[in-house]
mmCIF file of C-alpha atoms and ligand atoms in Angstrom:
data_model
loop_
_atom_site.group_PDB
_atom_site.id
_atom_site.type_symbol
_atom_site.label_atom_id
_atom_site.label_comp_id
_atom_site.label_asym_id
_atom_site.label_seq_id
_atom_site.Cartn_x
_atom_site.Cartn_y
_atom_site.Cartn_z
ATOM 1 C CA MET A 1 -14.658 -100.431 65.702
ATOM 2 C CA LEU A 2 -15.392 -99.451 69.253
ATOM 3 C CA ASP A 3 -11.401 -99.562 70.264
ATOM 4 C CA GLN A 4 -10.964 -97.472 67.189
ATOM 5 C CA ILE A 5 -13.317 -94.605 68.802
ATOM 6 C CA ARG A 6 -12.019 -95.360 71.907
ATOM 7 C CA ALA A 7 -8.903 -94.338 70.647
ATOM 8 C CA LEU A 8 -9.853 -91.328 69.206
ATOM 9 C CA LYS A 9 -11.630 -90.321 72.174
ATOM 10 C CA GLN A 10 -8.733 -90.825 74.489
ATOM 11 C CA ALA A 11 -6.324 -88.704 71.702
ATOM 12 C CA ILE A 12 -8.926 -86.002 72.195
ATOM 13 C CA ALA A 13 -8.860 -86.031 75.941
ATOM 14 C CA THR A 14 -5.098 -86.052 76.099
ATOM 15 C CA TYR A 15 -4.298 -83.147 73.176
ATOM 16 C CA THR A 16 -2.186 -80.476 74.914
ATOM 17 C CA ILE A 17 -3.731 -77.042 73.821
ATOM 18 C CA THR A 18 -2.086 -74.127 75.533
ATOM 19 C CA THR A 19 -1.601 -72.015 72.769
ATOM 20 C CA SER A 20 -3.565 -70.326 70.041
ATOM 21 C CA GLU A 21 -1.603 -72.318 67.484
ATOM 22 C CA GLU A 22 -2.252 -75.582 69.249
ATOM 23 C CA LEU A 23 -5.747 -74.854 69.370
ATOM 24 C CA GLU A 24 -5.536 -74.608 65.805
ATOM 25 C CA ALA A 25 -4.180 -77.691 65.020
ATOM 26 C CA PHE A 26 -6.594 -79.387 67.310
ATOM 27 C CA ARG A 27 -9.455 -77.770 65.103
ATOM 28 C CA LEU A 28 -7.778 -79.087 62.063
ATOM 29 C CA GLU A 29 -6.985 -82.473 63.110
ATOM 30 C CA PHE A 30 -10.400 -83.120 64.991
ATOM 31 C CA LEU A 31 -13.181 -80.739 64.229
ATOM 32 C CA SER A 32 -12.562 -79.643 60.756
ATOM 33 C CA LYS A 33 -14.611 -80.739 57.485
ATOM 34 C CA LYS A 34 -11.723 -83.337 56.858
ATOM 35 C CA GLY A 35 -10.807 -84.031 60.299
ATOM 36 C CA ARG A 36 -10.696 -87.127 62.364
ATOM 37 C CA VAL A 37 -14.370 -86.627 63.963
ATOM 38 C CA GLN A 38 -15.925 -86.154 60.660
ATOM 39 C CA SER A 39 -14.113 -88.966 59.054
ATOM 40 C CA MET A 40 -15.686 -91.294 61.972
ATOM 41 C CA PHE A 41 -18.832 -90.694 61.415
ATOM 42 C CA LYS A 42 -18.357 -91.469 57.932
ATOM 43 C CA THR A 43 -17.928 -95.169 58.764
ATOM 44 C CA LEU A 44 -21.057 -95.730 60.675
ATOM 45 C CA GLY A 45 -22.893 -96.860 57.298
ATOM 46 C CA SER A 46 -20.741 -99.752 57.696
ATOM 47 C CA VAL A 47 -21.548 -100.935 60.975
ATOM 48 C CA PRO A 48 -24.088 -103.819 61.354
ATOM 49 C CA LYS A 49 -27.242 -102.082 62.497
ATOM 50 C CA GLU A 50 -27.371 -104.200 65.866
ATOM 51 C CA GLU A 51 -24.104 -102.731 67.004
ATOM 52 C CA ARG A 52 -24.800 -99.166 65.538
ATOM 53 C CA GLY A 53 -26.785 -97.577 68.591
ATOM 54 C CA GLU A 54 -23.363 -98.328 70.767
ATOM 55 C CA VAL A 55 -21.173 -97.095 68.342
ATOM 56 C CA GLY A 56 -23.335 -93.925 67.274
ATOM 57 C CA LYS A 57 -23.598 -92.784 70.991
ATOM 58 C CA LEU A 58 -19.650 -93.480 71.764
ATOM 59 C CA MET A 59 -19.325 -91.316 68.480
ATOM 60 C CA ASN A 60 -21.677 -88.729 69.649
ATOM 61 C CA GLU A 61 -19.722 -88.496 73.072
ATOM 62 C CA THR A 62 -16.342 -88.194 71.224
ATOM 63 C CA LYS A 63 -17.624 -85.439 69.311
ATOM 64 C CA GLN A 64 -19.067 -83.702 71.930
ATOM 65 C CA LEU A 65 -15.703 -83.888 73.801
ATOM 66 C CA ALA A 66 -14.039 -82.490 70.975
ATOM 67 C CA GLN A 67 -16.146 -79.787 70.804
ATOM 68 C CA HIS A 68 -15.879 -79.163 74.552
ATOM 69 C CA ARG A 69 -12.246 -79.306 75.065
ATOM 70 C CA PHE A 70 -12.100 -76.618 71.524
ATOM 71 C CA ASP A 71 -14.652 -73.991 73.417
ATOM 72 C CA GLU A 72 -12.950 -74.599 77.030
ATOM 73 C CA ALA A 73 -9.368 -73.839 75.595
ATOM 74 C CA LYS A 74 -10.584 -70.939 73.224
ATOM 75 C CA GLU A 75 -11.612 -69.217 76.211
ATOM 76 C CA VAL A 76 -9.051 -69.841 78.534
ATOM 77 C CA LEU A 77 -6.674 -68.609 75.818
ATOM 78 C CA GLU A 78 -8.414 -65.472 74.923
ATOM 79 C CA ASN A 79 -8.439 -64.580 78.830
ATOM 80 C CA THR A 80 -4.482 -65.406 79.464
ATOM 81 C CA VAL A 81 -1.533 -63.763 78.063
ATOM 82 C CA ASP A 82 -0.034 -66.251 75.199
ATOM 83 C CA VAL A 83 3.126 -66.953 76.675
ATOM 84 C CA LYS A 84 4.936 -68.462 73.950
ATOM 85 C CA LYS A 85 3.750 -65.231 71.428
ATOM 86 C CA SER A 86 5.282 -62.868 74.125
ATOM 87 C CA ALA A 87 8.279 -65.184 74.446
ATOM 88 C CA THR A 88 10.397 -61.778 74.226
ATOM 89 C CA ASP A 89 8.874 -60.277 77.201
ATOM 90 C CA ASP A 90 10.578 -61.514 80.435
ATOM 91 C CA ILE A 91 7.411 -62.541 82.251
ATOM 92 C CA THR A 92 9.510 -62.188 85.428
ATOM 93 C CA LEU A 93 10.354 -58.485 85.267
ATOM 94 C CA PRO A 94 8.294 -55.967 87.709
ATOM 95 C CA PRO A 95 6.007 -54.321 85.570
ATOM 96 C CA PRO A 96 6.814 -51.118 83.816
ATOM 97 C CA ALA A 97 6.629 -47.917 86.110
ATOM 98 C CA PRO A 98 3.641 -46.164 85.971
ATOM 99 C CA VAL A 99 4.325 -42.525 84.503
ATOM 100 C CA ILE A 100 4.350 -39.577 87.173
ATOM 101 C CA GLY A 101 5.022 -36.120 87.058
ATOM 102 C CA SER A 102 7.676 -34.418 89.188
ATOM 103 C CA LEU A 103 8.273 -31.547 90.904
ATOM 104 C CA HIS A 104 9.303 -28.010 88.749
ATOM 105 C CA PRO A 105 13.286 -27.723 89.107
ATOM 106 C CA LEU A 106 12.569 -24.479 90.639
ATOM 107 C CA THR A 107 10.521 -25.860 93.099
ATOM 108 C CA GLN A 108 13.060 -28.622 93.973
ATOM 109 C CA THR A 109 15.742 -25.981 94.659
ATOM 110 C CA LEU A 110 13.624 -23.653 96.997
ATOM 111 C CA GLN A 111 12.928 -26.702 98.757
ATOM 112 C CA ASP A 112 16.651 -27.559 99.225
ATOM 113 C CA MET A 113 17.351 -24.034 100.017
ATOM 114 C CA LYS A 114 14.268 -24.424 102.483
ATOM 115 C CA ASN A 115 15.818 -27.265 104.005
ATOM 116 C CA ILE A 116 19.483 -25.768 104.587
ATOM 117 C CA PHE A 117 17.877 -22.784 106.477
ATOM 118 C CA TYR A 118 15.492 -25.006 108.492
ATOM 119 C CA ARG A 119 19.237 -27.008 109.456
ATOM 120 C CA LEU A 120 20.359 -23.102 110.330
ATOM 121 C CA GLY A 121 17.484 -22.539 112.549
ATOM 122 C CA PHE A 122 15.307 -19.944 110.467
ATOM 123 C CA THR A 123 11.562 -20.212 109.897
ATOM 124 C CA ILE A 124 9.671 -19.233 106.827
ATOM 125 C CA ALA A 125 7.699 -16.100 106.242
ATOM 126 C CA GLU A 126 5.756 -14.711 103.376
ATOM 127 C CA GLY A 127 4.138 -11.282 102.005
ATOM 128 C CA PRO A 128 2.000 -10.266 99.199
ATOM 129 C CA GLU A 129 3.055 -9.744 95.825
ATOM 130 C CA VAL A 130 1.068 -6.819 95.347
ATOM 131 C CA GLU A 131 2.919 -4.242 97.527
ATOM 132 C CA ASP A 132 2.390 -0.448 98.132
ATOM 133 C CA ASP A 133 4.913 1.672 97.736
ATOM 134 C CA PHE A 134 5.978 2.145 101.378
ATOM 135 C CA HIS A 135 6.714 -1.536 101.926
ATOM 136 C CA ASN A 136 8.448 -2.041 98.308
ATOM 137 C CA PHE A 137 10.617 1.376 98.579
ATOM 138 C CA THR A 138 10.201 3.902 101.067
ATOM 139 C CA ALA A 139 10.833 1.676 104.236
ATOM 140 C CA LEU A 140 14.007 0.256 103.046
ATOM 141 C CA ASN A 141 15.411 3.584 102.174
ATOM 142 C CA PHE A 142 14.983 4.213 98.735
ATOM 143 C CA PRO A 143 14.632 8.415 98.704
ATOM 144 C CA PRO A 144 11.486 9.874 97.207
ATOM 145 C CA ASN A 145 12.096 9.713 92.896
ATOM 146 C CA HIS A 146 15.174 7.995 93.890
ATOM 147 C CA PRO A 147 16.192 6.843 90.094
ATOM 148 C CA ALA A 148 16.415 3.208 91.865
ATOM 149 C CA ARG A 149 12.564 3.124 91.861
ATOM 150 C CA ASP A 150 13.357 3.204 88.154
ATOM 151 C CA GLU A 151 16.080 1.252 87.927
ATOM 152 C CA GLN A 152 13.892 -1.896 89.264
ATOM 153 C CA ASP A 153 11.667 -1.609 86.402
ATOM 154 C CA THR A 154 8.556 -1.723 88.650
ATOM 155 C CA PHE A 155 5.089 -2.746 86.921
ATOM 156 C CA PHE A 156 2.719 0.052 88.748
ATOM 157 C CA ILE A 157 -0.884 -1.384 89.945
ATOM 158 C CA ARG A 158 -2.165 2.091 90.883
ATOM 159 C CA LYS A 159 -0.054 5.456 90.468
ATOM 160 C CA SER A 160 -1.631 8.519 92.164
ATOM 161 C CA ASP A 161 -0.414 12.304 91.964
ATOM 162 C CA ASP A 162 -2.162 12.379 95.008
ATOM 163 C CA GLU A 163 0.174 12.011 97.883
ATOM 164 C CA ASP A 164 -2.519 10.499 100.418
ATOM 165 C CA VAL A 165 -3.007 7.701 97.872
ATOM 166 C CA MET A 166 -0.321 5.203 97.886
ATOM 167 C CA ASP A 167 1.022 3.636 94.702
ATOM 168 C CA LEU A 168 0.860 -0.016 94.442
ATOM 169 C CA VAL A 169 3.372 -1.934 92.849
ATOM 170 C CA LEU A 170 4.048 -5.686 91.791
ATOM 171 C CA ARG A 171 6.921 -6.291 94.494
ATOM 172 C CA THR A 172 10.100 -5.660 92.572
ATOM 173 C CA HIS A 173 11.778 -8.027 94.906
ATOM 174 C CA THR A 174 11.115 -10.065 98.275
ATOM 175 C CA SER A 175 12.646 -7.159 100.429
ATOM 176 C CA PRO A 176 9.530 -5.788 101.676
ATOM 177 C CA VAL A 177 8.519 -8.869 103.662
ATOM 178 C CA GLN A 178 11.469 -7.867 105.535
ATOM 179 C CA ILE A 179 9.743 -4.860 106.650
ATOM 180 C CA ARG A 180 6.407 -6.592 107.248
ATOM 181 C CA LEU A 181 8.091 -9.204 109.535
ATOM 182 C CA MET A 182 9.890 -6.738 111.490
ATOM 183 C CA GLU A 183 6.546 -4.634 111.817
ATOM 184 C CA ASN A 184 5.376 -7.656 113.588
ATOM 185 C CA ALA A 185 7.853 -8.938 115.634
ATOM 186 C CA THR A 186 10.573 -8.391 118.057
ATOM 187 C CA PRO A 187 14.067 -9.572 117.727
ATOM 188 C CA PRO A 188 15.363 -12.235 118.088
ATOM 189 C CA ILE A 189 14.220 -12.242 114.203
ATOM 190 C CA ARG A 190 15.645 -15.464 111.904
ATOM 191 C CA SER A 191 13.650 -15.920 108.855
ATOM 192 C CA ILE A 192 13.806 -16.439 105.211
ATOM 193 C CA MET A 193 11.091 -15.249 102.723
ATOM 194 C CA PRO A 194 10.593 -17.051 99.356
ATOM 195 C CA GLY A 195 8.470 -15.642 96.788
ATOM 196 C CA ARG A 196 7.526 -14.647 93.149
ATOM 197 C CA VAL A 197 8.730 -10.977 92.140
ATOM 198 C CA TYR A 198 7.995 -8.719 88.930
ATOM 199 C CA ARG A 199 10.171 -6.410 86.669
ATOM 200 C CA ASN A 200 9.426 -4.883 83.896
ATOM 201 C CA GLU A 201 12.116 -6.170 81.707
ATOM 202 C CA ALA A 202 12.409 -7.458 78.253
ATOM 203 C CA VAL A 203 12.325 -11.136 77.635
ATOM 204 C CA SER A 204 15.484 -12.757 76.713
ATOM 205 C CA PRO A 205 17.365 -15.972 77.700
ATOM 206 C CA LYS A 206 19.018 -13.842 80.727
ATOM 207 C CA SER A 207 16.057 -12.029 81.855
ATOM 208 C CA TYR A 208 12.148 -12.639 82.467
ATOM 209 C CA PHE A 209 9.252 -10.343 83.781
ATOM 210 C CA LEU A 210 9.002 -12.608 86.722
ATOM 211 C CA PHE A 211 11.187 -14.464 89.137
ATOM 212 C CA HIS A 212 11.915 -15.723 92.341
ATOM 213 C CA GLN A 213 13.633 -14.688 95.178
ATOM 214 C CA VAL A 214 14.589 -16.136 98.580
ATOM 215 C CA GLU A 215 15.100 -13.204 101.438
ATOM 216 C CA ALA A 216 16.905 -13.703 104.529
ATOM 217 C CA LEU A 217 16.923 -11.959 107.663
ATOM 218 C CA TYR A 218 18.668 -11.979 110.701
ATOM 219 C CA VAL A 219 18.117 -9.534 113.286
ATOM 220 C CA ASP A 220 19.763 -9.508 117.242
ATOM 221 C CA THR A 221 21.630 -7.847 119.596
ATOM 222 C CA ASN A 222 25.559 -8.088 118.618
ATOM 223 C CA VAL A 223 24.831 -9.412 114.931
ATOM 224 C CA SER A 224 28.164 -8.310 112.857
ATOM 225 C CA VAL A 225 29.356 -8.701 109.568
ATOM 226 C CA ALA A 226 31.569 -11.682 110.499
ATOM 227 C CA ASP A 227 28.231 -13.242 111.270
ATOM 228 C CA LEU A 228 27.098 -12.751 107.603
ATOM 229 C CA LYS A 229 30.066 -13.458 106.042
ATOM 230 C CA GLU A 230 29.498 -17.101 107.839
ATOM 231 C CA THR A 231 26.112 -17.783 107.617
ATOM 232 C CA LEU A 232 26.398 -16.905 103.430
ATOM 233 C CA ILE A 233 29.496 -19.107 103.108
ATOM 234 C CA THR A 234 28.044 -21.999 105.254
ATOM 235 C CA PHE A 235 24.801 -21.580 103.090
ATOM 236 C CA ILE A 236 26.469 -22.144 99.868
ATOM 237 C CA LYS A 237 28.747 -24.988 100.877
ATOM 238 C CA LEU A 238 25.480 -26.834 101.649
ATOM 239 C CA MET A 239 24.186 -25.550 98.584
ATOM 240 C CA TYR A 240 26.799 -26.092 96.144
ATOM 241 C CA GLY A 241 29.454 -28.622 97.864
ATOM 242 C CA SER A 242 32.376 -27.514 100.119
ATOM 243 C CA ASP A 243 34.505 -27.083 97.018
ATOM 244 C CA VAL A 244 32.439 -24.436 95.496
ATOM 245 C CA LYS A 245 34.303 -21.456 94.380
ATOM 246 C CA TYR A 246 33.538 -17.934 95.515
ATOM 247 C CA ARG A 247 33.992 -14.287 95.972
ATOM 248 C CA LEU A 248 32.427 -11.493 98.030
ATOM 249 C CA ARG A 249 32.456 -8.212 96.504
ATOM 250 C CA PRO A 250 31.286 -4.697 97.826
ATOM 251 C CA GLY A 251 28.070 -3.540 96.664
ATOM 252 C CA PHE A 252 25.203 -0.790 97.403
ATOM 253 C CA PHE A 253 21.543 -1.563 98.141
ATOM 254 C CA PRO A 254 19.871 1.471 99.621
ATOM 255 C CA PHE A 255 18.557 -0.461 102.565
ATOM 256 C CA THR A 256 22.148 -2.276 103.995
ATOM 257 C CA GLU A 257 25.481 -0.588 104.897
ATOM 258 C CA PRO A 258 27.682 -2.086 104.286
ATOM 259 C CA SER A 259 26.555 -4.189 101.377
ATOM 260 C CA LEU A 260 28.104 -7.514 99.998
ATOM 261 C CA GLU A 261 27.514 -9.548 96.719
ATOM 262 C CA LEU A 262 28.364 -12.807 96.163
ATOM 263 C CA ASP A 263 29.504 -14.063 92.917
ATOM 264 C CA ILE A 264 29.951 -18.398 92.305
ATOM 265 C CA TRP A 265 32.246 -19.354 89.622
ATOM 266 C CA TRP A 266 30.523 -20.906 86.682
ATOM 267 C CA GLY A 267 32.305 -23.560 84.174
ATOM 268 C CA SER A 268 35.623 -24.951 84.286
ATOM 269 C CA GLU A 269 38.451 -24.071 85.935
ATOM 270 C CA LYS A 270 39.935 -22.090 82.505
ATOM 271 C CA ASN A 271 36.648 -21.589 80.959
ATOM 272 C CA GLY A 272 34.328 -20.445 83.187
ATOM 273 C CA LYS A 273 33.007 -17.068 84.835
ATOM 274 C CA TRP A 274 31.511 -15.262 87.994
ATOM 275 C CA LEU A 275 27.898 -15.273 88.497
ATOM 276 C CA GLU A 276 26.261 -13.043 90.975
ATOM 277 C CA ILE A 277 23.777 -14.992 93.319
ATOM 278 C CA LEU A 278 22.712 -12.960 96.308
ATOM 279 C CA GLY A 279 23.002 -9.295 97.326
ATOM 280 C CA SER A 280 23.281 -8.794 101.040
ATOM 281 C CA GLY A 281 24.558 -6.519 103.713
ATOM 282 C CA MET A 282 24.103 -5.101 107.366
ATOM 283 C CA VAL A 283 20.239 -3.535 107.801
ATOM 284 C CA ASP A 284 20.709 0.041 107.569
ATOM 285 C CA PRO A 285 19.373 1.749 110.851
ATOM 286 C CA ASN A 286 17.018 3.831 108.984
ATOM 287 C CA VAL A 287 15.392 0.488 107.815
ATOM 288 C CA PHE A 288 14.968 -0.630 111.425
ATOM 289 C CA GLU A 289 13.334 2.789 112.480
ATOM 290 C CA ALA A 290 10.657 2.561 109.344
ATOM 291 C CA SER A 291 9.864 -0.887 110.729
ATOM 292 C CA GLY A 292 9.622 -0.216 114.362
ATOM 293 C CA ILE A 293 12.706 -1.600 115.677
ATOM 294 C CA ASP A 294 15.146 0.172 118.129
ATOM 295 C CA SER A 295 18.206 0.490 115.864
ATOM 296 C CA LYS A 296 20.436 1.418 118.888
ATOM 297 C CA LYS A 297 19.686 -1.914 120.498
ATOM 298 C CA TYR A 298 19.550 -4.244 117.338
ATOM 299 C CA THR A 299 22.024 -5.026 114.487
ATOM 300 C CA GLY A 300 21.055 -7.546 111.902
ATOM 301 C CA PHE A 301 22.097 -8.670 108.416
ATOM 302 C CA ALA A 302 19.979 -9.608 105.124
ATOM 303 C CA TRP A 303 20.490 -10.826 102.024
ATOM 304 C CA GLY A 304 18.337 -11.548 98.788
ATOM 305 C CA MET A 305 18.967 -14.299 96.374
ATOM 306 C CA GLY A 306 17.599 -15.031 92.983
ATOM 307 C CA VAL A 307 15.998 -18.742 92.680
ATOM 308 C CA GLU A 308 16.452 -18.890 88.881
ATOM 309 C CA ARG A 309 20.197 -18.213 89.160
ATOM 310 C CA ILE A 310 20.793 -20.548 91.809
ATOM 311 C CA CYS A 311 19.129 -23.379 89.946
ATOM 312 C CA ILE A 312 20.560 -22.437 86.669
ATOM 313 C CA LEU A 313 23.923 -22.714 88.395
ATOM 314 C CA LYS A 314 23.335 -26.131 89.927
ATOM 315 C CA TYR A 315 21.889 -27.981 86.645
ATOM 316 C CA GLY A 316 24.010 -25.626 83.996
ATOM 317 C CA ILE A 317 20.617 -24.252 82.371
ATOM 318 C CA ASP A 318 21.460 -21.477 79.910
ATOM 319 C CA ASP A 319 17.794 -19.560 79.019
ATOM 320 C CA ILE A 320 15.422 -18.531 81.921
ATOM 321 C CA ARG A 321 12.864 -18.714 79.697
ATOM 322 C CA THR A 322 12.723 -22.708 79.946
ATOM 323 C CA PHE A 323 11.266 -22.257 83.729
ATOM 324 C CA TYR A 324 7.843 -20.946 82.300
ATOM 325 C CA GLU A 325 7.358 -22.759 79.121
ATOM 326 C CA ASN A 326 6.351 -25.891 80.631
ATOM 327 C CA ASP A 327 8.100 -28.082 78.144
ATOM 328 C CA ILE A 328 7.927 -31.652 79.051
ATOM 329 C CA ARG A 329 11.162 -32.691 77.348
ATOM 330 C CA PHE A 330 13.016 -29.933 79.871
ATOM 331 C CA LEU A 331 10.805 -31.019 82.893
ATOM 332 C CA GLU A 332 11.409 -34.984 82.579
ATOM 333 C CA GLN A 333 14.942 -34.092 83.179
ATOM 334 C CA PHE A 334 14.583 -33.310 86.559
ATOM 335 C CA ASN A 335 12.668 -36.392 87.489
HETATM 336 N N1 LIG B 401 16.597 -6.832 97.235
HETATM 337 C C1 LIG B 401 17.725 -7.050 96.418
HETATM 338 C C2 LIG B 401 17.397 -6.826 94.820
HETATM 339 O O1 LIG B 401 16.543 -7.327 94.583
HETATM 340 C C3 LIG B 401 18.408 -7.561 96.781
HETATM 341 C C4 LIG B 401 18.857 -7.780 98.241
HETATM 342 C C5 LIG B 401 20.151 -7.006 98.306
HETATM 343 C C6 LIG B 401 18.420 -8.163 99.363
HETATM 344 C C7 LIG B 401 20.569 -6.816 99.712
HETATM 345 C C8 LIG B 401 18.830 -8.039 100.836
HETATM 346 C C9 LIG B 401 20.065 -7.465 100.880
HETATM 347 O O2 LIG B 401 18.189 -8.361 101.715
HETATM 348 O O3 LIG B 401 20.662 -7.287 101.991
HETATM 349 O O4 LIG B 401 18.236 -6.750 94.016
#
C-alpha cells in the first residue's frame, strides 16, 4: 500500500508541466474528482487501523504535493509566453520595430538642398513672412503700379492710399530676403534663403496658395554669368544625378539682367516634358543700389527655386495638394 502511494507521489513529483495543455492533463489525472488522488483516499478505509496514521499522513503529503505542483505551474504559465502555442512565431527574430514618424518630404528635400549648398560654401539666412512693399517689390526693381505686382497674386495684410504708410504683404517670393541680407552685410555674400511664400491662387493639383522657395545670392567682385551657370549646373547634378537632362532659357525678372530660367526633363526619354524649377540671373544694378551695395564695385547672381517643384520631380508626385493634407498614407511613403 505504502509503496503504491509512494509511486503515485513520485509520478506527481516528476510530471512535466510546461504548457497549459499539460497543466490541464495533470489536473485531470491527479486532482479531479475521478483523479488518482481522490481514488487513493477511497482506499484508506481498507487499511488496517494500526497503519492508518502512517498511510493517511503519506496520502495527505501526496495530495498537498499535487496541489502545490498545480498552483506553481499555473503561476509560471500565466507569467510566461506559451512556447508551443506561439510555435508559428519565431522567437529568435528581433522584436518588431516601433512605429515612428518620418520627416515630411518637403523637409527632406529642403535638407538635401541645404546640404548641397553647404558643400558649395553657402550660409543660410532667413527673413520675415510678412513683408513690406519696399522689400517685396520696390527694392527688387518692380516699378510702382507695375502689373507684376498683381501678377504675383499678392495677399495684402495692409493696403493704404497714404504714401507714408507702407503696404504690408505676405511675401510672394523669398527674393526680399536678398535685400535684407545686402542691407546688413558687405560682400562677399554667399547665402541661401529658404522659406514659405504665399500667393492668392486658386487651389488645384498644380498650384496652392502657400509653397516654399529657396533663394540663392552670390555677390562679390567679378562674378559673371559663367559663375551662375556653373553653380546652377553643379547644384542640379548633385540634386538629381550627373545624367540629369536640363536646359537654360532666357527669361525676365525685374531684379535680374540678364535672366535665365532652368528646366528639367521629367519623364521617360520619349514620353516626358520640360518642367521649370527655377528663375535666375545677374543682380540688376538698381537692386544693389536699393540695398546699399556699390553696383560699380560688385556684381552677383541670384536665383529662386520652388521646393515643391524640386520634390515633385524627385519623387514623381503629381498633385501639389498632397504636401499639405497630412494623409499618413502619402507621408509613410517617405520613411
Ligand atoms: N522671385 C522669383 C519668383 O518667385 C524667382 C527668382 C527669379 C528669384 C530670378 C531670383 C532670380 O533670385 O534671380 O518667381
